Coordinates of C-alpha atoms in Angstrom, one line a residue:
M1 CA 15.8 -13.2 -11.4
P2 CA 16.3 -11.2 -14.2
R3 CA 18.7 -8.1 -14.0
S4 CA 16.5 -5.6 -14.9
Y5 CA 14.0 -6.8 -12.4
A6 CA 16.0 -6.9 -9.7
Q7 CA 17.5 -3.3 -10.5
L8 CA 13.7 -2.1 -10.6
K9 CA 13.2 -4.0 -7.1
R10 CA 16.9 -2.3 -5.8
R11 CA 15.2 1.4 -6.9
L12 CA 12.0 0.7 -5.3
V13 CA 12.5 -1.2 -1.7
G14 CA 16.4 -0.5 -1.1
R15 CA 19.3 -2.5 -0.9
P16 CA 19.2 -6.0 1.2
I17 CA 19.1 -5.6 4.9
P18 CA 21.5 -8.3 6.9
S19 CA 20.0 -10.5 9.2
F20 CA 22.5 -9.2 11.8
A21 CA 20.8 -5.6 11.0
E22 CA 17.5 -6.8 12.5
S23 CA 17.9 -4.8 15.9
R24 CA 18.3 -1.5 14.4
E25 CA 15.2 -1.7 12.1
R26 CA 13.4 -1.9 15.3
L27 CA 11.0 1.1 16.2
G28 CA 11.5 3.6 19.6
K29 CA 8.5 4.7 21.0
P30 CA 7.9 8.3 18.5
T31 CA 8.2 6.3 15.7
A32 CA 6.0 3.3 16.4
L33 CA 3.1 5.7 17.3
A34 CA 3.3 7.0 13.8
V35 CA 3.8 3.6 12.4
L36 CA 1.1 1.4 14.4
A37 CA -1.0 4.3 15.9
S38 CA -1.9 6.2 13.2
D39 CA -5.3 4.1 12.2
A40 CA -6.6 4.3 15.7
I41 CA -5.9 8.4 15.4
S42 CA -7.3 8.8 11.9
S43 CA -10.1 7.4 13.2
T44 CA -10.8 10.7 15.3
A45 CA -11.6 12.2 11.5
Y46 CA -14.2 10.2 10.9
A47 CA -15.9 8.4 14.0
S48 CA -18.2 11.5 14.6
E49 CA -19.3 11.9 11.5
E50 CA -20.6 8.3 10.8
I51 CA -22.7 8.8 14.0
L52 CA -24.2 11.6 12.7
R53 CA -24.8 10.0 9.3
V54 CA -27.2 7.4 11.1
L55 CA -29.3 9.6 13.2
V56 CA -29.0 13.3 11.0
P57 CA -31.3 11.4 7.9
V58 CA -34.1 10.5 10.9
V59 CA -34.0 13.3 13.1
A60 CA -32.2 15.9 11.4
L61 CA -29.8 18.4 13.1
A62 CA -31.6 16.7 16.4
A63 CA -28.9 14.1 16.2
L64 CA -26.4 16.3 17.5
E65 CA -27.6 16.7 21.1
D66 CA -27.1 12.6 21.3
L67 CA -23.9 12.8 20.0
I68 CA -22.2 13.6 23.1
P69 CA -23.5 10.9 25.4
I70 CA -22.7 8.3 22.7
A71 CA -18.9 9.8 22.4
I72 CA -18.8 9.1 25.9
V73 CA -19.9 5.9 26.2
V74 CA -17.1 5.2 23.1
C75 CA -14.7 6.8 25.4
V76 CA -15.5 4.3 28.4
L77 CA -15.1 1.4 26.3
L78 CA -11.8 2.4 25.2
V79 CA -10.6 2.8 28.4
V80 CA -11.3 -0.4 29.2
V81 CA -9.7 -2.0 25.7
I82 CA -6.7 -0.2 26.4
S83 CA -6.4 -1.5 29.8
S84 CA -7.0 -5.0 28.5
Y85 CA -4.5 -4.7 25.6
R86 CA -1.7 -3.5 28.3
Q87 CA -2.3 -6.4 30.2
T88 CA -2.1 -8.6 26.8
I89 CA 1.8 -6.6 25.7
H90 CA 3.0 -8.1 29.2
A91 CA 1.6 -11.4 29.2
Y92 CA 2.7 -12.4 25.4
P93 CA 5.7 -10.1 24.3
N94 CA 6.1 -12.1 21.1
G95 CA 3.4 -10.3 19.6
G96 CA -0.1 -12.1 17.8
G97 CA -2.7 -10.1 19.6
S98 CA -6.1 -11.7 20.3
Y99 CA -4.7 -14.8 17.6
V100 CA -2.0 -15.7 20.0
V101 CA -3.8 -15.0 23.2
S102 CA -7.0 -17.2 21.6
R103 CA -4.7 -20.2 20.6
E104 CA -3.2 -20.0 24.5
N105 CA -6.0 -20.2 26.2
L106 CA -9.3 -21.0 24.2
G107 CA -8.2 -23.8 21.4
V108 CA -7.7 -23.5 18.1
T109 CA -10.7 -22.7 16.8
P110 CA -11.4 -19.5 18.4
A111 CA -8.0 -18.7 17.3
L112 CA -8.5 -19.2 14.0
V113 CA -11.5 -17.1 14.0
A114 CA -10.0 -14.5 15.8
G115 CA -6.9 -14.5 12.7
A116 CA -9.5 -14.1 10.2
S117 CA -10.9 -11.4 11.9
L118 CA -8.3 -9.5 12.4
L119 CA -6.8 -10.0 8.6
V120 CA -10.2 -9.7 7.2
D121 CA -10.2 -6.3 9.5
Y122 CA -6.7 -5.4 8.2
V123 CA -7.8 -5.4 4.8
L124 CA -10.5 -3.1 5.3
T125 CA -8.8 -0.6 7.4
A126 CA -6.5 -0.3 4.5
A127 CA -9.6 0.3 2.0
V128 CA -10.9 2.8 4.2
S129 CA -8.3 4.2 5.3
V130 CA -6.9 5.2 2.0
S131 CA -10.7 6.2 0.9
A132 CA -11.4 8.2 3.9
G133 CA -7.6 10.3 3.3
V134 CA -8.9 10.8 -0.8
A135 CA -12.4 11.9 0.4
A136 CA -10.7 14.5 2.7
I137 CA -8.6 16.2 -0.5
T138 CA -11.9 16.0 -2.9
S139 CA -13.4 18.0 0.0
A140 CA -10.8 20.6 -0.4
Y141 CA -10.6 20.1 -4.1
P142 CA -14.2 19.0 -5.5
A143 CA -12.6 18.5 -9.1
L144 CA -10.3 15.5 -8.1
F145 CA -13.9 14.0 -7.2
A146 CA -14.5 12.1 -10.2
F147 CA -10.8 10.3 -10.3
R148 CA -10.8 9.0 -6.3
V149 CA -11.0 5.2 -7.6
E150 CA -7.6 5.9 -9.4
I151 CA -6.0 8.0 -6.6
C152 CA -7.3 5.4 -3.9
V153 CA -5.2 3.0 -6.1
G154 CA -2.4 4.8 -6.6
F155 CA -2.1 5.5 -2.6
V156 CA -2.2 1.6 -1.7
A157 CA 0.5 1.4 -4.1
L158 CA 2.9 3.9 -2.4
I159 CA 1.9 2.7 0.8
A160 CA 2.6 -0.9 0.1
V161 CA 6.2 0.3 -1.5
G162 CA 7.2 2.1 1.4
N163 CA 6.4 -0.6 3.6
L164 CA 8.2 -2.8 1.6
R165 CA 11.5 -0.9 2.5
G166 CA 11.5 -2.0 5.5
L167 CA 9.9 -0.8 9.1
R168 CA 12.1 1.9 10.0
E169 CA 12.1 3.7 7.0
S170 CA 8.6 3.4 6.3
G171 CA 8.2 5.3 10.1
R172 CA 10.4 8.1 8.7
L173 CA 8.0 8.6 5.8
F174 CA 4.8 8.5 7.1
A175 CA 6.0 10.3 10.9
G176 CA 5.7 13.5 10.0
P177 CA 2.3 13.4 8.8
T178 CA 1.0 11.8 11.7
F179 CA 2.4 14.1 14.4
M180 CA 1.0 17.2 11.3
Y181 CA -2.4 15.7 12.3
M182 CA -2.0 15.6 16.0
L183 CA -1.1 19.2 15.9
A184 CA -3.7 20.6 13.3
L185 CA -6.8 18.4 15.4
G186 CA -5.3 19.8 18.6
A187 CA -5.5 23.3 17.2
L188 CA -8.7 22.8 15.7
I189 CA -10.7 21.5 19.0
A190 CA -8.6 24.0 20.9
A191 CA -9.4 27.0 19.4
G192 CA -12.9 26.0 18.3
L193 CA -14.0 25.6 21.6
I194 CA -12.3 28.9 23.0
R195 CA -13.9 30.7 20.8
S196 CA -17.7 29.0 21.1
Y197 CA -17.3 29.2 24.8
T198 CA -16.0 32.8 25.0
G199 CA -19.0 33.7 22.2
N200 CA -16.5 34.5 19.2
L201 CA -18.3 31.6 17.2
A202 CA -21.7 31.2 16.8
P203 CA -23.7 27.9 15.9
L204 CA -23.4 27.4 12.0
P205 CA -26.6 28.2 10.2
P206 CA -28.5 25.0 8.7
N207 CA -27.9 23.9 5.3
V208 CA -31.3 23.1 4.0
G209 CA -30.4 21.7 1.0
A210 CA -28.1 19.4 2.3
L211 CA -30.6 18.4 5.1
A212 CA -33.0 18.0 2.0
E213 CA -31.1 15.6 0.5
L214 CA -30.2 13.6 3.5
T215 CA -33.6 13.5 5.0
D216 CA -34.7 12.1 1.4
N217 CA -35.9 15.6 0.5
G218 CA -37.6 16.5 3.0
S219 CA -39.8 13.8 3.9
T220 CA -41.5 13.6 7.5
L221 CA -38.9 12.8 10.4
G222 CA -39.1 9.9 12.2
M223 CA -38.9 9.1 15.9
L224 CA -35.1 8.4 17.3
T225 CA -35.7 4.7 18.6
P226 CA -33.1 2.1 20.8
F227 CA -32.3 0.7 17.6
L228 CA -31.3 3.7 15.9
L229 CA -29.3 5.0 18.9
L230 CA -27.5 1.4 18.9
R231 CA -26.5 1.7 15.5
A232 CA -25.2 5.1 15.5
F233 CA -23.0 3.9 18.5
S234 CA -21.8 1.2 16.4
S235 CA -20.8 3.4 13.6
G236 CA -19.2 5.4 16.2
A237 CA -17.2 2.5 17.7
V238 CA -15.5 2.3 14.9
A239 CA -13.0 4.9 16.6
L240 CA -11.3 1.9 18.7
T241 CA -10.4 0.3 15.0
G242 CA -6.5 -0.2 15.0
V243 CA -6.2 -0.3 19.1
E244 CA -5.1 -3.7 19.1
A245 CA -2.0 -2.8 16.2
I246 CA 0.5 -2.6 19.0
S247 CA -0.1 -5.6 20.9
N248 CA 0.0 -7.5 17.7
G249 CA 3.7 -5.7 16.6
V250 CA 5.3 -5.7 20.0
P251 CA 8.4 -7.5 18.7
A252 CA 9.1 -4.6 16.5
F253 CA 9.6 -2.1 19.3
K254 CA 13.0 -1.8 20.6
K255 CA 14.3 -3.3 24.0
P256 CA 12.3 -3.6 26.5
E257 CA 9.9 -4.4 23.9
S258 CA 6.9 -4.9 26.2
R259 CA 7.3 -2.0 28.2
N260 CA 8.0 0.6 25.5
A261 CA 4.6 -1.2 23.4
A262 CA 2.4 -0.3 26.6
T263 CA 3.5 3.0 26.9
T264 CA 2.8 3.8 23.1
L265 CA -0.6 2.2 23.6
T266 CA -1.4 4.6 26.5
W267 CA -0.2 7.5 24.4
M268 CA -2.9 6.4 21.5
G269 CA -5.6 5.7 23.8
V270 CA -4.9 9.3 25.1
I271 CA -4.8 10.6 21.6
L272 CA -7.5 8.9 20.2
G273 CA -9.9 9.4 23.3
V274 CA -9.5 13.3 23.4
G275 CA -9.3 13.8 19.8
F276 CA -12.6 11.5 19.2
F277 CA -14.4 13.1 22.3
G278 CA -13.0 17.1 21.6
T279 CA -14.1 16.6 17.8
A280 CA -17.4 15.4 19.0
L281 CA -17.9 18.0 21.9
L282 CA -17.2 20.7 19.1
A283 CA -19.7 19.6 16.5
H284 CA -22.0 19.4 19.3
R285 CA -21.1 23.2 19.9
L286 CA -21.2 24.4 16.2
Q287 CA -24.5 22.5 14.9
P288 CA -22.9 21.8 11.4
T289 CA -24.9 20.5 8.5
I290 CA -23.1 16.9 7.3
T291 CA -23.4 16.9 3.8
P292 CA -22.7 13.8 1.1
D293 CA -19.6 15.6 -0.6
E294 CA -17.6 17.2 1.9
T295 CA -16.5 15.6 5.4
L296 CA -17.4 16.9 8.9
L297 CA -13.7 17.9 9.7
S298 CA -14.0 20.0 7.0
I299 CA -17.2 22.0 7.9
L300 CA -15.5 22.2 11.4
G301 CA -11.9 23.6 10.0
R302 CA -14.3 26.2 7.7
A303 CA -16.2 27.7 10.8
V304 CA -12.7 27.8 12.7
F305 CA -10.0 28.9 10.9
G306 CA -11.9 30.2 7.7
N307 CA -12.6 28.7 4.2
G308 CA -8.9 28.8 2.0
T309 CA -6.8 29.7 4.9
P310 CA -3.2 28.3 5.7
P311 CA -4.6 26.6 8.8
Y312 CA -7.9 25.3 7.2
L313 CA -5.8 23.5 4.2
I314 CA -3.1 22.4 6.4
L315 CA -5.7 20.7 8.7
Q316 CA -7.1 19.5 5.4
F317 CA -3.9 18.3 4.3
A318 CA -3.2 16.9 7.6
T319 CA -6.2 15.0 7.4
F320 CA -5.7 13.0 4.2
A321 CA -2.5 12.6 5.1
I322 CA -3.0 10.6 8.3
L323 CA -5.7 8.9 6.6
V324 CA -4.4 7.6 3.6
L325 CA -1.3 6.8 6.1
A326 CA -3.4 5.2 8.6
A327 CA -3.8 1.9 5.9
N328 CA 0.3 2.0 7.2
T329 CA -1.5 0.4 10.5
A330 CA -2.6 -2.5 8.4
F331 CA 0.5 -2.9 6.1
A332 CA 2.2 -3.1 9.4
D333 CA 0.2 -5.9 11.2
F334 CA -1.6 -7.8 8.6
P335 CA 2.0 -9.2 7.3
R336 CA 3.5 -9.8 11.0
L337 CA 0.0 -11.7 11.9
A338 CA -0.2 -13.6 8.7
S339 CA 3.5 -14.8 9.3
I340 CA 2.4 -16.1 12.5
V341 CA -0.4 -17.8 11.2
A342 CA 1.2 -19.4 8.4
R343 CA 4.2 -20.5 11.3
D344 CA 1.1 -22.5 13.0
G345 CA 0.6 -24.0 9.5
F346 CA -2.9 -22.4 8.5
L347 CA -1.7 -19.8 6.2
P348 CA 1.1 -20.9 2.7
R349 CA 4.3 -20.8 4.0
Q350 CA 5.5 -17.9 1.8
F351 CA 4.1 -15.6 4.6
V352 CA 6.7 -16.8 7.0
S353 CA 9.8 -15.3 5.1
R354 CA 11.0 -12.1 5.6
G355 CA 12.1 -10.2 2.1
D356 CA 15.4 -8.6 1.3
R357 CA 14.2 -5.6 3.8
L358 CA 13.8 -7.6 6.7
V359 CA 10.0 -7.1 6.3
F360 CA 7.0 -10.1 5.4
S361 CA 7.3 -9.0 1.4
N362 CA 4.6 -11.8 0.8
G363 CA 1.6 -10.4 3.1
I364 CA 2.5 -6.6 2.0
L365 CA 2.2 -7.3 -1.4
M366 CA -1.5 -9.6 -0.7
L367 CA -2.4 -6.6 1.2
A368 CA -2.2 -4.5 -1.4
G369 CA -3.8 -6.6 -3.6
L370 CA -6.8 -7.2 -1.6
A371 CA -7.3 -3.7 -0.7
I372 CA -7.4 -2.3 -4.1
A373 CA -9.6 -4.9 -5.4
L374 CA -12.2 -3.4 -2.4
L375 CA -11.3 -0.1 -3.6
I376 CA -12.8 -0.8 -7.5
V377 CA -15.4 -2.2 -6.1
F378 CA -17.0 0.1 -4.0
R379 CA -16.2 2.9 -5.9
G380 CA -13.5 4.4 -2.9
D381 CA -16.7 5.3 -1.0
T382 CA -16.1 5.5 2.6
S383 CA -19.7 5.1 3.7
A384 CA -20.2 2.0 1.7
L385 CA -17.0 0.1 3.3
I386 CA -18.0 1.6 6.7
P387 CA -20.7 -1.4 8.0
L388 CA -18.1 -4.1 6.7
Y389 CA -15.5 -2.7 9.4
A390 CA -16.3 -3.3 13.0
V391 CA -17.2 -7.2 13.0
G392 CA -14.0 -8.4 13.0
V393 CA -11.8 -5.9 15.1
F394 CA -14.8 -6.8 18.0
T395 CA -14.6 -10.2 17.4
G396 CA -10.8 -10.0 18.0
F397 CA -11.6 -7.6 21.0
T398 CA -13.8 -10.1 22.6
L399 CA -11.9 -13.3 22.3
S400 CA -8.5 -11.4 23.3
Q401 CA -10.5 -10.7 26.5
T402 CA -12.2 -13.6 27.1
G403 CA -8.5 -15.6 26.6
M404 CA -7.1 -13.0 29.1
V405 CA -9.6 -13.9 31.8
R406 CA -8.5 -17.5 31.3
H407 CA -5.0 -16.6 31.4
H408 CA -5.5 -14.9 34.7
L409 CA -7.5 -18.1 36.2
K410 CA -5.0 -20.6 35.3
L411 CA -1.7 -18.3 36.0
K412 CA -3.0 -16.6 39.4
E413 CA 0.1 -13.8 38.7
P414 CA -0.3 -11.3 41.2
N415 CA -3.3 -8.9 41.1
W416 CA -5.0 -11.6 38.6
K417 CA -8.6 -11.0 40.5
R418 CA -8.4 -7.3 39.5
K419 CA -7.1 -7.8 36.1
A420 CA -9.0 -10.7 35.7
V421 CA -12.3 -8.3 36.4
V422 CA -11.2 -5.6 33.7
N423 CA -10.6 -8.3 31.0
G424 CA -14.2 -9.8 31.9
V425 CA -15.8 -6.6 31.5
G426 CA -14.5 -5.4 28.4
A427 CA -15.0 -9.2 27.1
V428 CA -18.9 -8.6 28.1
M429 CA -18.8 -4.9 26.6
T430 CA -17.0 -5.8 23.3
A431 CA -19.1 -8.6 22.7
V432 CA -22.5 -6.6 23.2
V433 CA -21.2 -3.9 20.7
L434 CA -20.5 -6.8 18.1
A435 CA -23.8 -8.1 18.7
V436 CA -25.0 -4.0 18.2
V437 CA -23.3 -4.4 15.2
V438 CA -24.2 -7.3 13.3
V439 CA -27.8 -7.0 14.4
S440 CA -28.2 -2.9 13.3
K441 CA -26.1 -3.3 10.2
F442 CA -26.1 -6.5 8.9
T443 CA -28.3 -5.4 6.0
I444 CA -26.3 -2.5 4.9
G445 CA -23.0 -4.6 4.6
A446 CA -21.9 -6.3 8.2
W447 CA -22.8 -9.4 6.4
V448 CA -20.1 -9.5 4.5
P449 CA -17.5 -10.3 7.4
V450 CA -20.1 -12.1 8.9
V451 CA -19.6 -14.5 5.9
M452 CA -16.1 -13.8 4.6
I453 CA -14.2 -15.2 8.3
P454 CA -16.0 -18.2 8.5
M455 CA -14.7 -18.8 4.7
V456 CA -11.5 -17.3 6.0
V457 CA -12.0 -20.3 8.8
L458 CA -12.3 -23.2 6.3
G459 CA -9.7 -21.7 3.9
F460 CA -7.2 -22.1 7.3
R461 CA -8.4 -25.3 8.0
M462 CA -7.8 -26.7 4.1
V463 CA -4.1 -25.0 4.1
S464 CA -3.7 -27.1 7.9
E465 CA -4.9 -30.1 6.3
H466 CA -2.9 -30.1 3.0
Y467 CA 0.3 -29.6 5.0
R468 CA -0.8 -32.8 7.1
R469 CA -1.4 -34.3 4.1
V470 CA 1.9 -33.8 2.7
G471 CA 3.8 -34.3 6.2
E472 CA 2.5 -37.7 5.9
D473 CA 3.4 -38.2 2.5
L474 CA 7.0 -37.6 2.7
R475 CA 7.2 -39.2 6.2
P476 CA 9.7 -42.4 5.4
P477 CA 8.5 -45.6 7.2
V478 CA 10.6 -47.7 9.3
G479 CA 13.4 -49.1 7.3
Y480 CA 12.8 -47.4 4.1
R481 CA 15.5 -47.3 0.8
P482 CA 14.5 -46.0 -1.9
D483 CA 14.9 -48.0 -4.8
V484 CA 15.9 -46.1 -7.9
G485 CA 16.5 -48.9 -10.2
G486 CA 17.9 -48.3 -13.5
N487 CA 18.0 -44.5 -15.2
S488 CA 16.7 -43.8 -18.8
V489 CA 17.7 -40.4 -20.1
V490 CA 15.7 -39.0 -22.9
L491 CA 17.5 -36.1 -24.8
L492 CA 15.2 -33.8 -26.9
V493 CA 16.7 -33.0 -30.0
G494 CA 14.7 -29.9 -31.7
G495 CA 17.9 -29.2 -33.8
V496 CA 21.4 -30.3 -34.0
H497 CA 23.3 -26.9 -32.8
R498 CA 25.3 -26.1 -29.5
G499 CA 22.7 -26.2 -27.1
T500 CA 21.6 -29.9 -28.2
L501 CA 26.0 -31.0 -28.4
D502 CA 26.1 -29.5 -24.7
A503 CA 23.0 -31.0 -23.6
L504 CA 24.0 -34.6 -25.1
A505 CA 27.5 -34.1 -23.6
Y506 CA 25.8 -33.5 -20.0
A507 CA 23.9 -36.8 -20.9
R508 CA 26.4 -38.9 -21.5
S509 CA 28.3 -37.8 -18.4
L510 CA 25.4 -39.6 -16.1
K511 CA 26.4 -42.7 -17.5
P512 CA 22.6 -43.7 -18.1
D513 CA 21.8 -47.2 -18.6
H514 CA 19.5 -46.3 -21.8
L515 CA 20.2 -42.9 -23.6
H516 CA 17.6 -42.0 -26.3
A517 CA 17.8 -39.1 -28.5
V518 CA 14.1 -38.1 -29.5
H519 CA 12.8 -35.6 -32.3
V520 CA 9.1 -34.7 -32.4
S521 CA 8.2 -34.1 -36.1
V522 CA 5.7 -31.0 -37.0
D523 CA 7.3 -30.3 -40.2
P524 CA 8.8 -33.4 -42.5
V525 CA 11.3 -31.1 -44.2
A526 CA 12.9 -29.6 -41.0
T527 CA 13.0 -33.3 -39.5
E528 CA 15.0 -34.9 -42.7
R529 CA 17.8 -31.6 -42.0
V530 CA 18.0 -32.7 -38.0
R531 CA 18.5 -36.4 -39.3
R532 CA 21.2 -35.7 -41.3
E533 CA 23.0 -33.1 -39.5
W534 CA 22.5 -36.1 -36.4
D535 CA 24.0 -39.1 -38.6
K536 CA 26.7 -36.7 -39.6
R537 CA 27.8 -35.8 -35.9
R538 CA 27.9 -39.9 -35.3
P539 CA 26.7 -39.8 -31.6
G540 CA 26.8 -43.6 -31.8
F541 CA 23.1 -43.8 -31.3
P542 CA 20.1 -43.6 -33.8
L543 CA 18.0 -40.3 -33.1
E544 CA 14.6 -41.6 -32.8
V545 CA 11.6 -39.6 -34.6
I546 CA 8.3 -39.8 -33.0
P547 CA 5.7 -38.2 -36.0
S548 CA 2.9 -35.5 -34.6
P549 CA 0.1 -35.0 -37.5
Y550 CA -1.1 -32.6 -35.2
R551 CA 2.0 -30.4 -34.7
E552 CA 2.1 -30.8 -30.7
L553 CA 5.0 -31.1 -29.2
T554 CA 4.1 -32.4 -25.6
A555 CA 1.5 -34.9 -25.9
P556 CA 3.3 -37.3 -28.6
L557 CA 6.8 -36.8 -26.7
L558 CA 4.8 -38.3 -23.3
N559 CA 3.5 -41.3 -24.9
H560 CA 6.6 -41.9 -26.5
I561 CA 8.6 -41.5 -22.5
E562 CA 5.9 -44.4 -21.5
K563 CA 7.1 -46.4 -24.3
I564 CA 10.7 -46.2 -23.7
E565 CA 9.8 -46.9 -19.4
S566 CA 8.1 -49.8 -20.7
R567 CA 10.7 -51.0 -22.6
D568 CA 13.8 -50.0 -20.4
H569 CA 12.4 -51.6 -17.7
N570 CA 13.9 -48.7 -15.1
G571 CA 12.8 -47.0 -12.0
V572 CA 13.9 -43.1 -13.4
T573 CA 13.6 -41.8 -16.4
T574 CA 15.5 -38.1 -17.0
V575 CA 14.1 -35.8 -19.3
I576 CA 16.8 -33.6 -20.8
I577 CA 16.0 -29.8 -22.6
P578 CA 18.2 -27.9 -24.5
D579 CA 17.3 -24.4 -23.9
Y580 CA 18.9 -21.0 -25.0
V581 CA 18.5 -18.1 -23.1
E582 CA 19.2 -14.2 -24.0
A583 CA 20.6 -11.6 -21.9
H584 CA 17.6 -9.8 -21.4
W585 CA 13.9 -10.9 -21.0
W586 CA 12.8 -8.8 -23.9
D587 CA 14.9 -10.8 -26.2
N588 CA 13.4 -14.5 -24.4
M589 CA 10.0 -13.5 -25.5
L590 CA 11.4 -13.4 -29.2
H591 CA 12.4 -17.3 -28.5
N592 CA 9.7 -20.7 -28.1
Q593 CA 8.8 -20.7 -24.7
S594 CA 8.3 -24.4 -25.3
A595 CA 11.2 -25.6 -22.8
L596 CA 9.0 -24.1 -20.3
A597 CA 5.5 -25.4 -20.7
L598 CA 7.1 -28.9 -21.4
S599 CA 8.8 -28.8 -17.9
R600 CA 5.9 -28.3 -16.3
R601 CA 4.1 -31.2 -18.0
L602 CA 6.8 -33.4 -17.0
R603 CA 6.7 -32.4 -13.5
S604 CA 3.2 -34.4 -13.3
R605 CA 4.6 -37.4 -14.0
P606 CA 6.1 -40.1 -11.4
R607 CA 9.5 -40.9 -10.9
T608 CA 10.4 -38.1 -14.0
V609 CA 13.4 -36.0 -13.5
V610 CA 13.6 -32.8 -15.8
V611 CA 16.7 -31.1 -16.4
T612 CA 16.9 -27.8 -18.5
V613 CA 20.5 -27.5 -19.9
P614 CA 20.7 -23.9 -20.5
V615 CA 22.7 -22.1 -23.6
H616 CA 23.5 -18.9 -22.5
A617 CA 24.0 -16.3 -25.2
K618 CA 26.2 -13.7 -23.9
S619 CA 28.7 -16.3 -22.7
I620 CA 28.7 -17.6 -26.4
R621 CA 29.6 -14.3 -27.8
S622 CA 32.0 -13.6 -25.4
Q623 CA 33.6 -16.8 -26.9
N624 CA 33.2 -16.2 -30.2
A625 CA 34.4 -12.9 -30.1
E626 CA 37.6 -14.4 -28.2
N627 CA 37.9 -16.6 -30.7
A628 CA 38.1 -14.2 -33.8
A629 CA 40.5 -12.0 -31.8
A630 CA 42.9 -14.8 -31.4
T631 CA 42.2 -15.8 -34.8
E632 CA 43.3 -12.5 -36.4
G633 CA 46.4 -12.6 -34.1
M634 CA 47.1 -15.8 -35.3
D635 CA 47.0 -14.3 -39.2
E636 CA 49.1 -11.4 -38.1

């Protein structure tokens, strides 16, 4: 690793954490609530608004009458899902959520579907959370709206760096905004409902301009159909996204892990249910008109606290902060789930390893890249991303709860019948919601995850097949003994200098059966100079010159190596390449990169060993300085 890169990395992510300190990096319940539950809690900021964005364009402000019944159904579904995942936490304390539950009870294919659904959903979580958070700020400061994509990308990068610093440190960074949002939202709901029910806060007057814009410039309003209600419900059901995060991250908790995780999950469910239903009830009481360029929470905040007042600004900042940091849930769980899937051989093994700070760094970087790509493609528009959102999470819910039913039927633990009924009811309910989401939103974006999830599953299978083939290729047959045979060494000579002589000394130390010095000639004058210098050194064997009329290094050399192999009849050919290495990366850019390119080409040849002999400029200069000092001392 270049020194300058290592120094930059240390400044960004901190010093490495030893493996024995892993227990100190685990999360207590309050910190875990901020790290793993911020996604679910943050959905209270936009779930009610998404319901209205479906209904208002068709039935205008009459949509507010249907908000409460839909919110009640969503809350009932929340209770069932929370109850189910409490059981999952105790049954599978090593984490993994619906992926592990499906793998252990339903088989490989359902597990891969669950894993793909969750990984796709986490990418969407990161993108939606950040875009919704930036929307909260642009509602308060409209001048920033034109820069929303750039702001979104910047916050994704910031959250990625925070997570690369480690779980405990990211918890410290993100706990404050999470709890600030809980207090601000609680104050909004409490103050708004008290003022409304005591007659101190009247319903808001309709925003005629916004209504005209939302209802296609005042065209004839339509009828409220069952299909429309189902679509509105599926939009509100995004409130449940992130509920599974705690069951995926059980190993991140302090001991006793399962009990602490279950308690934190209950806290999250209560906060989410109260916040979501309270916001819906307040909207029903105040009759706000949603607008394309201002969030529902901002409208309610201005009505309750007053426009531009400190409480309103605190609410907007807290909403912005938790929505942006809700992406942290995805950054905590995507890498962990990817590591479990990779350990099973369905993702590249690079996702298994933890980085310097005991986090799955490769998973964090992958998630950041995918989320940034989504934000750029969809221009940071939350409403455009939301329809893509719920398919993955409800697929995971359904498979997880179905798997838990099988789990109870197999083990028949105490109270297994009651638990199986809870999971069975939950599986049916979430399956119905999944069907509603797919059907009602298919044409406006739900088709994307419907197509993407099978593609990801296919990718899993291809990775697994690759590792299976590699395992078969590398498995030695009974009685296998490698036949190395002889060894021919080919020394690449670009010029006769210190690096070439060091490489020649190394080549002799290998005691090869045949030693060849090869020079590729692209300039006859330079080649003649190299030949004279070689003969002057009297190495004991000739320099083989390969003409290259098209000034190419690799192809002529490869052809010559094939001739050497056929002539020497040896088993292995070792190619030695001298390489000049400067102390700084910017100095290395000034030198020819032919050694690197040649090494890559040679690696593809069977029974060929490539050895690069580095000549370090710093060591040479230091040695020259010492020799010069010694010479001056002798002269004195």
